[in-house]
PDB file of C-alpha atoms in Angstrom:
ATOM      1  CA  GLY A   1      26.019  37.233  15.265  1.00 63.00           C
ATOM      2  CA  ALA A   2      27.548  35.287  18.092  1.00 74.00           C
ATOM      3  CA  VAL A   3      31.153  34.150  17.731  1.00 87.00           C
ATOM      4  CA  VAL A   4      32.389  30.650  18.383  1.00 92.00           C
ATOM      5  CA  SER A   5      36.104  29.993  18.231  1.00 94.00           C
ATOM      6  CA  GLN A   6      37.439  26.510  17.555  1.00 96.00           C
ATOM      7  CA  HIS A   7      41.021  25.349  17.383  1.00 96.00           C
ATOM      8  CA  PRO A   8      43.135  23.892  16.114  1.00 97.00           C
ATOM      9  CA  SER A   9      41.845  24.200  12.592  1.00 95.00           C
ATOM     10  CA  ARG A  10      43.999  21.389  11.288  1.00 96.00           C
ATOM     11  CA  VAL A  11      45.606  18.397  12.929  1.00 96.00           C
ATOM     12  CA  ILE A  12      47.729  15.695  11.392  1.00 97.00           C
ATOM     13  CA  CYS A  13      48.734  12.997  13.812  1.00 96.00           C
ATOM     14  CA  LYS A  14      49.966   9.448  14.009  1.00 96.00           C
ATOM     15  CA  SER A  15      47.659   6.576  14.761  1.00 96.00           C
ATOM     16  CA  GLY A  16      47.330   5.979  18.482  1.00 96.00           C
ATOM     17  CA  THR A  17      47.784   9.545  19.633  1.00 96.00           C
ATOM     18  CA  SER A  18      45.118  11.652  21.310  1.00 97.00           C
ATOM     19  CA  VAL A  19      43.916  14.937  19.922  1.00 97.00           C
ATOM     20  CA  LYS A  20      42.221  17.706  21.858  1.00 97.00           C
ATOM     21  CA  ILE A  21      39.936  20.227  20.181  1.00 97.00           C
ATOM     22  CA  GLU A  22      38.727  23.364  21.949  1.00 97.00           C
ATOM     23  CA  CYS A  23      35.528  25.248  21.353  1.00 95.00           C
ATOM     24  CA  ARG A  24      34.929  28.660  22.920  1.00 94.00           C
ATOM     25  CA  SER A  25      31.989  31.004  22.825  1.00 91.00           C
ATOM     26  CA  LEU A  26      33.614  34.425  22.733  1.00 91.00           C
ATOM     27  CA  ASP A  27      30.804  36.873  23.327  1.00 85.00           C
ATOM     28  CA  PHE A  28      28.091  34.861  25.011  1.00 84.00           C
ATOM     29  CA  GLN A  29      27.674  32.145  27.581  1.00 84.00           C
ATOM     30  CA  ALA A  30      26.746  28.752  26.241  1.00 82.00           C
ATOM     31  CA  THR A  31      25.399  26.294  28.757  1.00 76.00           C
ATOM     32  CA  THR A  32      25.157  23.809  25.946  1.00 84.00           C
ATOM     33  CA  MET A  33      27.491  23.184  23.056  1.00 90.00           C
ATOM     34  CA  PHE A  34      27.309  20.581  20.329  1.00 92.00           C
ATOM     35  CA  TRP A  35      29.925  18.486  18.636  1.00 95.00           C
ATOM     36  CA  TYR A  36      29.447  17.315  15.054  1.00 94.00           C
ATOM     37  CA  ARG A  37      31.411  15.229  12.654  1.00 95.00           C
ATOM     38  CA  GLN A  38      31.191  15.582   8.907  1.00 92.00           C
ATOM     39  CA  PHE A  39      32.623  13.166   6.377  1.00 90.00           C
ATOM     40  CA  PRO A  40      33.152  14.341   2.791  1.00 84.00           C
ATOM     41  CA  LYS A  41      29.896  15.078   0.989  1.00 78.00           C
ATOM     42  CA  GLN A  42      27.893  13.966   3.995  1.00 82.00           C
ATOM     43  CA  SER A  43      25.663  15.860   6.368  1.00 82.00           C
ATOM     44  CA  LEU A  44      26.665  17.076   9.782  1.00 87.00           C
ATOM     45  CA  MET A  45      26.232  14.226  12.224  1.00 90.00           C
ATOM     46  CA  LEU A  46      25.646  15.166  15.819  1.00 91.00           C
ATOM     47  CA  MET A  47      28.055  13.288  18.051  1.00 94.00           C
ATOM     48  CA  ALA A  48      27.195  14.654  21.454  1.00 94.00           C
ATOM     49  CA  THR A  49      25.650  17.472  23.393  1.00 90.00           C
ATOM     50  CA  SER A  50      28.016  19.057  25.860  1.00 87.00           C
ATOM     51  CA  ASN A  51      26.448  20.398  29.045  1.00 82.00           C
ATOM     52  CA  GLU A  52      28.290  22.767  31.332  1.00 81.00           C
ATOM     53  CA  GLY A  53      28.984  21.167  34.667  1.00 80.00           C
ATOM     54  CA  SER A  54      27.585  17.757  33.802  1.00 82.00           C
ATOM     55  CA  LYS A  55      28.235  14.768  31.633  1.00 86.00           C
ATOM     56  CA  ALA A  56      27.836  14.989  27.919  1.00 91.00           C
ATOM     57  CA  THR A  57      24.955  13.288  26.163  1.00 91.00           C
ATOM     58  CA  TYR A  58      26.182  11.070  23.369  1.00 95.00           C
ATOM     59  CA  GLU A  59      24.286  10.082  20.274  1.00 93.00           C
ATOM     60  CA  GLN A  60      23.727   6.440  19.545  1.00 92.00           C
ATOM     61  CA  GLY A  61      26.774   4.782  18.099  1.00 93.00           C
ATOM     62  CA  VAL A  62      29.260   7.340  19.403  1.00 95.00           C
ATOM     63  CA  GLU A  63      31.766   5.861  21.846  1.00 94.00           C
ATOM     64  CA  LYS A  64      31.940   8.060  24.908  1.00 92.00           C
ATOM     65  CA  ASP A  65      35.249   6.549  26.005  1.00 94.00           C
ATOM     66  CA  LYS A  66      36.795   7.400  22.673  1.00 96.00           C
ATOM     67  CA  PHE A  67      35.388  10.898  22.318  1.00 96.00           C
ATOM     68  CA  LEU A  68      35.846  12.562  25.673  1.00 95.00           C
ATOM     69  CA  ILE A  69      33.946  15.765  26.174  1.00 94.00           C
ATOM     70  CA  ASN A  70      34.536  18.246  28.947  1.00 90.00           C
ATOM     71  CA  HIS A  71      32.498  21.401  29.420  1.00 87.00           C
ATOM     72  CA  ALA A  72      34.319  23.066  32.283  1.00 82.00           C
ATOM     73  CA  SER A  73      32.899  26.528  31.956  1.00 86.00           C
ATOM     74  CA  LEU A  74      30.103  28.445  30.284  1.00 86.00           C
ATOM     75  CA  THR A  75      32.403  29.407  27.449  1.00 90.00           C
ATOM     76  CA  LEU A  76      34.581  26.367  26.855  1.00 92.00           C
ATOM     77  CA  SER A  77      33.993  22.816  25.735  1.00 93.00           C
ATOM     78  CA  THR A  78      36.691  20.379  24.671  1.00 95.00           C
ATOM     79  CA  LEU A  79      36.562  17.210  22.622  1.00 96.00           C
ATOM     80  CA  THR A  80      39.409  14.741  22.953  1.00 97.00           C
ATOM     81  CA  VAL A  81      39.717  12.009  20.378  1.00 97.00           C
ATOM     82  CA  THR A  82      41.595   9.312  22.257  1.00 96.00           C
ATOM     83  CA  SER A  83      43.868   6.827  20.519  1.00 96.00           C
ATOM     84  CA  ALA A  84      42.945   8.188  17.134  1.00 96.00           C
ATOM     85  CA  HIS A  85      42.883   5.863  14.140  1.00 96.00           C
ATOM     86  CA  PRO A  86      42.675   6.616  10.415  1.00 96.00           C
ATOM     87  CA  GLU A  87      38.920   6.022  10.413  1.00 95.00           C
ATOM     88  CA  ASP A  88      38.584   8.932  12.851  1.00 96.00           C
ATOM     89  CA  SER A  89      39.858  11.278  10.168  1.00 96.00           C
ATOM     90  CA  SER A  90      37.062  13.747   9.591  1.00 95.00           C
ATOM     91  CA  PHE A  91      35.930  17.332   9.938  1.00 95.00           C
ATOM     92  CA  TYR A  92      34.887  18.031  13.538  1.00 97.00           C
ATOM     93  CA  ILE A  93      32.744  21.084  14.186  1.00 96.00           C
ATOM     94  CA  CYS A  94      31.404  22.522  17.399  1.00 95.00           C
ATOM     95  CA  SER A  95      28.455  24.819  17.759  1.00 92.00           C
ATOM     96  CA  ALA A  96      26.639  26.716  20.437  1.00 89.00           C
ATOM     97  CA  SER A  97      23.318  28.415  20.746  1.00 78.00           C
ATOM     98  CA  SER A  98      23.139  31.930  22.080  1.00 66.00           C
ATOM     99  CA  GLY A  99      19.801  31.102  23.597  1.00 63.00           C
ATOM    100  CA  GLY A 100      17.909  33.717  21.654  1.00 57.00           C
ATOM    101  CA  SER A 101      14.674  33.175  19.773  1.00 53.00           C
ATOM    102  CA  GLY A 102      14.702  30.099  17.615  1.00 56.00           C
ATOM    103  CA  ASN A 103      17.482  27.598  17.847  1.00 64.00           C
ATOM    104  CA  ILE A 104      20.146  29.267  15.786  1.00 75.00           C
ATOM    105  CA  GLN A 105      23.410  27.438  15.970  1.00 80.00           C
ATOM    106  CA  TYR A 106      26.668  29.332  15.644  1.00 86.00           C
ATOM    107  CA  PHE A 107      29.488  27.189  14.474  1.00 91.00           C
ATOM    108  CA  GLY A 108      33.177  27.128  15.121  1.00 94.00           C
ATOM    109  CA  ALA A 109      35.418  27.055  12.074  1.00 94.00           C
ATOM    110  CA  GLY A 110      35.914  23.319  12.392  1.00 95.00           C
ATOM    111  CA  THR A 111      38.913  21.085  12.866  1.00 97.00           C
ATOM    112  CA  ARG A 112      40.127  18.896  10.071  1.00 96.00           C
ATOM    113  CA  LEU A 113      41.699  15.807  11.580  1.00 96.00           C
ATOM    114  CA  SER A 114      43.902  13.511   9.549  1.00 96.00           C
ATOM    115  CA  VAL A 115      45.195  10.404  11.267  1.00 96.00           C
ATOM    116  CA  LEU A 116      48.061   8.692   9.483  1.00 95.00           C
TER     117      LEU A 116
ATOM    118  CA  ARG B   1      11.782   8.204   5.325  1.00 59.00           C
ATOM    119  CA  LYS B   2      14.809  10.139   6.524  1.00 69.00           C
ATOM    120  CA  GLU B   3      14.187  12.864   9.045  1.00 86.00           C
ATOM    121  CA  VAL B   4      15.512  15.563   6.734  1.00 91.00           C
ATOM    122  CA  GLU B   5      16.039  15.062   3.032  1.00 93.00           C
ATOM    123  CA  GLN B   6      17.702  17.206   0.454  1.00 94.00           C
ATOM    124  CA  ASP B   7      18.634  16.613  -3.149  1.00 92.00           C
ATOM    125  CA  PRO B   8      22.441  16.643  -3.041  1.00 90.00           C
ATOM    126  CA  GLY B   9      22.670  18.075  -6.568  1.00 91.00           C
ATOM    127  CA  PRO B  10      24.825  19.571  -7.837  1.00 93.00           C
ATOM    128  CA  PHE B  11      22.663  22.267  -9.302  1.00 95.00           C
ATOM    129  CA  ASN B  12      24.684  23.809 -12.098  1.00 96.00           C
ATOM    130  CA  VAL B  13      23.301  27.198 -13.168  1.00 97.00           C
ATOM    131  CA  PRO B  14      24.560  30.227 -15.105  1.00 97.00           C
ATOM    132  CA  GLU B  15      25.043  33.601 -13.503  1.00 98.00           C
ATOM    133  CA  GLY B  16      21.800  35.501 -13.249  1.00 98.00           C
ATOM    134  CA  ALA B  17      19.625  32.408 -13.082  1.00 97.00           C
ATOM    135  CA  THR B  18      16.990  31.749 -10.484  1.00 98.00           C
ATOM    136  CA  VAL B  19      17.357  28.491  -8.608  1.00 97.00           C
ATOM    137  CA  ALA B  20      15.284  26.831  -5.913  1.00 96.00           C
ATOM    138  CA  PHE B  21      15.988  24.045  -3.455  1.00 94.00           C
ATOM    139  CA  ASN B  22      13.594  22.084  -1.330  1.00 96.00           C
ATOM    140  CA  CYS B  23      14.110  20.286   1.920  1.00 96.00           C
ATOM    141  CA  THR B  24      11.539  17.780   3.156  1.00 96.00           C
ATOM    142  CA  TYR B  25      11.129  16.694   6.734  1.00 94.00           C
ATOM    143  CA  SER B  26       9.311  13.843   8.381  1.00 92.00           C
ATOM    144  CA  ASN B  27       8.616  15.166  11.872  1.00 86.00           C
ATOM    145  CA  SER B  28       5.404  17.140  11.788  1.00 86.00           C
ATOM    146  CA  ALA B  29       6.258  18.571  15.213  1.00 85.00           C
ATOM    147  CA  SER B  30       9.210  20.467  13.771  1.00 85.00           C
ATOM    148  CA  GLN B  31       8.982  24.100  14.709  1.00 83.00           C
ATOM    149  CA  SER B  32      12.181  25.908  13.868  1.00 88.00           C
ATOM    150  CA  PHE B  33      13.641  25.911  10.393  1.00 92.00           C
ATOM    151  CA  PHE B  34      16.831  27.333   8.986  1.00 93.00           C
ATOM    152  CA  TRP B  35      18.963  27.507   5.906  1.00 96.00           C
ATOM    153  CA  TYR B  36      22.727  27.410   6.327  1.00 94.00           C
ATOM    154  CA  ARG B  37      25.410  27.928   3.746  1.00 96.00           C
ATOM    155  CA  GLN B  38      28.586  25.871   3.858  1.00 94.00           C
ATOM    156  CA  ASP B  39      31.596  26.584   1.704  1.00 93.00           C
ATOM    157  CA  CYS B  40      34.058  23.837   0.915  1.00 88.00           C
ATOM    158  CA  ARG B  41      36.063  22.827   3.981  1.00 83.00           C
ATOM    159  CA  LYS B  42      34.441  25.525   6.075  1.00 89.00           C
ATOM    160  CA  GLU B  43      31.876  25.603   8.846  1.00 90.00           C
ATOM    161  CA  PRO B  44      28.179  26.188   8.115  1.00 91.00           C
ATOM    162  CA  LYS B  45      26.999  29.756   8.439  1.00 91.00           C
ATOM    163  CA  LEU B  46      23.441  30.796   9.027  1.00 91.00           C
ATOM    164  CA  LEU B  47      21.872  32.143   5.873  1.00 95.00           C
ATOM    165  CA  MET B  48      18.375  32.735   7.169  1.00 94.00           C
ATOM    166  CA  SER B  49      15.679  31.458   9.445  1.00 91.00           C
ATOM    167  CA  VAL B  50      12.459  30.305   7.846  1.00 93.00           C
ATOM    168  CA  TYR B  51       9.249  31.806   9.148  1.00 89.00           C
ATOM    169  CA  SER B  52       5.754  30.468   8.691  1.00 89.00           C
ATOM    170  CA  SER B  53       4.752  33.425   6.553  1.00 90.00           C
ATOM    171  CA  GLY B  54       7.856  33.161   4.418  1.00 90.00           C
ATOM    172  CA  ASN B  55      10.667  35.668   4.465  1.00 94.00           C
ATOM    173  CA  GLU B  56      12.972  37.409   2.092  1.00 95.00           C
ATOM    174  CA  ASP B  57      16.482  38.733   2.449  1.00 95.00           C
ATOM    175  CA  GLY B  58      17.715  40.429  -0.681  1.00 96.00           C
ATOM    176  CA  ARG B  59      17.974  37.822  -3.419  1.00 97.00           C
ATOM    177  CA  PHE B  60      17.057  35.005  -1.072  1.00 97.00           C
ATOM    178  CA  THR B  61      13.524  33.899  -0.257  1.00 97.00           C
ATOM    179  CA  ALA B  62      12.664  31.145   2.190  1.00 97.00           C
ATOM    180  CA  GLN B  63       9.282  29.515   2.527  1.00 96.00           C
ATOM    181  CA  LEU B  64       7.692  26.908   4.739  1.00 96.00           C
ATOM    182  CA  ASN B  65       4.959  24.538   3.637  1.00 95.00           C
ATOM    183  CA  ARG B  66       3.717  22.744   6.724  1.00 93.00           C
ATOM    184  CA  ALA B  67       1.017  20.802   4.922  1.00 94.00           C
ATOM    185  CA  SER B  68       3.535  19.140   2.629  1.00 94.00           C
ATOM    186  CA  GLN B  69       6.325  19.292   5.204  1.00 95.00           C
ATOM    187  CA  TYR B  70       9.018  21.038   3.283  1.00 95.00           C
ATOM    188  CA  ILE B  71      10.936  24.270   3.260  1.00 96.00           C
ATOM    189  CA  SER B  72      12.341  25.964   0.221  1.00 97.00           C
ATOM    190  CA  LEU B  73      15.077  28.403  -0.635  1.00 97.00           C
ATOM    191  CA  LEU B  74      14.891  30.544  -3.754  1.00 97.00           C
ATOM    192  CA  ILE B  75      17.925  32.409  -5.026  1.00 98.00           C
ATOM    193  CA  ARG B  76      17.358  35.071  -7.647  1.00 98.00           C
ATOM    194  CA  ASP B  77      19.985  36.586  -9.918  1.00 98.00           C
ATOM    195  CA  SER B  78      22.598  33.986  -8.958  1.00 98.00           C
ATOM    196  CA  LYS B  79      26.155  35.186  -8.437  1.00 98.00           C
ATOM    197  CA  LEU B  80      29.350  33.220  -8.782  1.00 98.00           C
ATOM    198  CA  SER B  81      29.845  33.738  -5.069  1.00 97.00           C
ATOM    199  CA  ASP B  82      26.617  31.867  -4.338  1.00 98.00           C
ATOM    200  CA  SER B  83      28.396  28.625  -5.212  1.00 97.00           C
ATOM    201  CA  ALA B  84      28.302  26.577  -2.015  1.00 96.00           C
ATOM    202  CA  THR B  85      26.398  23.819  -0.271  1.00 95.00           C
ATOM    203  CA  TYR B  86      23.096  24.824   1.255  1.00 96.00           C
ATOM    204  CA  LEU B  87      22.021  22.914   4.347  1.00 95.00           C
ATOM    205  CA  CYS B  88      18.581  22.956   5.796  1.00 95.00           C
ATOM    206  CA  ALA B  89      18.175  22.455   9.529  1.00 92.00           C
ATOM    207  CA  LEU B  90      15.208  22.058  11.790  1.00 90.00           C
ATOM    208  CA  SER B  91      14.364  21.367  15.377  1.00 84.00           C
ATOM    209  CA  SER B  92      11.181  20.439  17.126  1.00 77.00           C
ATOM    210  CA  GLY B  93       9.329  21.324  20.249  1.00 65.00           C
ATOM    211  CA  GLY B  94      11.401  22.203  23.228  1.00 63.00           C
ATOM    212  CA  SER B  95      14.528  20.665  21.781  1.00 65.00           C
ATOM    213  CA  TYR B  96      17.072  23.094  20.479  1.00 66.00           C
ATOM    214  CA  ILE B  97      19.161  20.402  18.942  1.00 77.00           C
ATOM    215  CA  PRO B  98      18.855  20.859  15.207  1.00 82.00           C
ATOM    216  CA  THR B  99      18.874  18.112  12.633  1.00 86.00           C
ATOM    217  CA  PHE B 100      20.674  18.917   9.416  1.00 89.00           C
ATOM    218  CA  GLY B 101      20.088  17.743   5.905  1.00 91.00           C
ATOM    219  CA  ARG B 102      23.072  16.542   3.886  1.00 89.00           C
ATOM    220  CA  GLY B 103      23.023  19.701   1.832  1.00 92.00           C
ATOM    221  CA  THR B 104      22.434  20.717  -1.758  1.00 95.00           C
ATOM    222  CA  SER B 105      25.422  21.725  -3.826  1.00 95.00           C
ATOM    223  CA  LEU B 106      25.062  24.798  -6.018  1.00 97.00           C
ATOM    224  CA  ILE B 107      27.537  25.699  -8.730  1.00 97.00           C
ATOM    225  CA  VAL B 108      27.067  29.029 -10.465  1.00 98.00           C
ATOM    226  CA  HIS B 109      29.115  29.358 -13.634  1.00 96.00           C
ATOM    227  CA  PRO B 110      29.889  32.365 -15.837  1.00 95.00           C
TER     228      PRO B 110
END
């Protein structure tokens, strides 16, 4: 299957700092990538859809000024959590579709963010 | 009714047992269906797509019931390594943005 690389896998930071997470599609071009957040024992919640060369589409309730998304190329999308606070602590996962039949999502390994 | 619903479990079964999960959905326009497996603190990984006619992959069988709007996953001869959370996902029409259920936890014990 397609490979999506995400890093860092783990971040521990102080409140108020910004954290950047990278998501790369390694063996295919992804015009669209997705960013999810997952709290313990909860489902994946879509935060935003990242479109190459254009602005991201944010889901209702997700602050676009807090979660900055940049999709600079067909293989790279970044999510920056600005001025992180303890309530932002979560598991952030990106995914991309290879564009084949069906809408199979290939996920990055996720980033576990802990804000102290 | 939530868009995608799953019984969170946990389903606690002995090795060798057969176990089945269902996932109900509310959008009748849903067209693509999947089962993902997620291990603790890991990303979801595609287990199998779900086809209208049903499909089987080794010990795993997935089925779609459009009339009752649910998909199912059957695991035969459970292994300890099957212990994980199983997420259903679906998307509709031209959208390729999937909606995930919260997952069903499976624990297979010796």
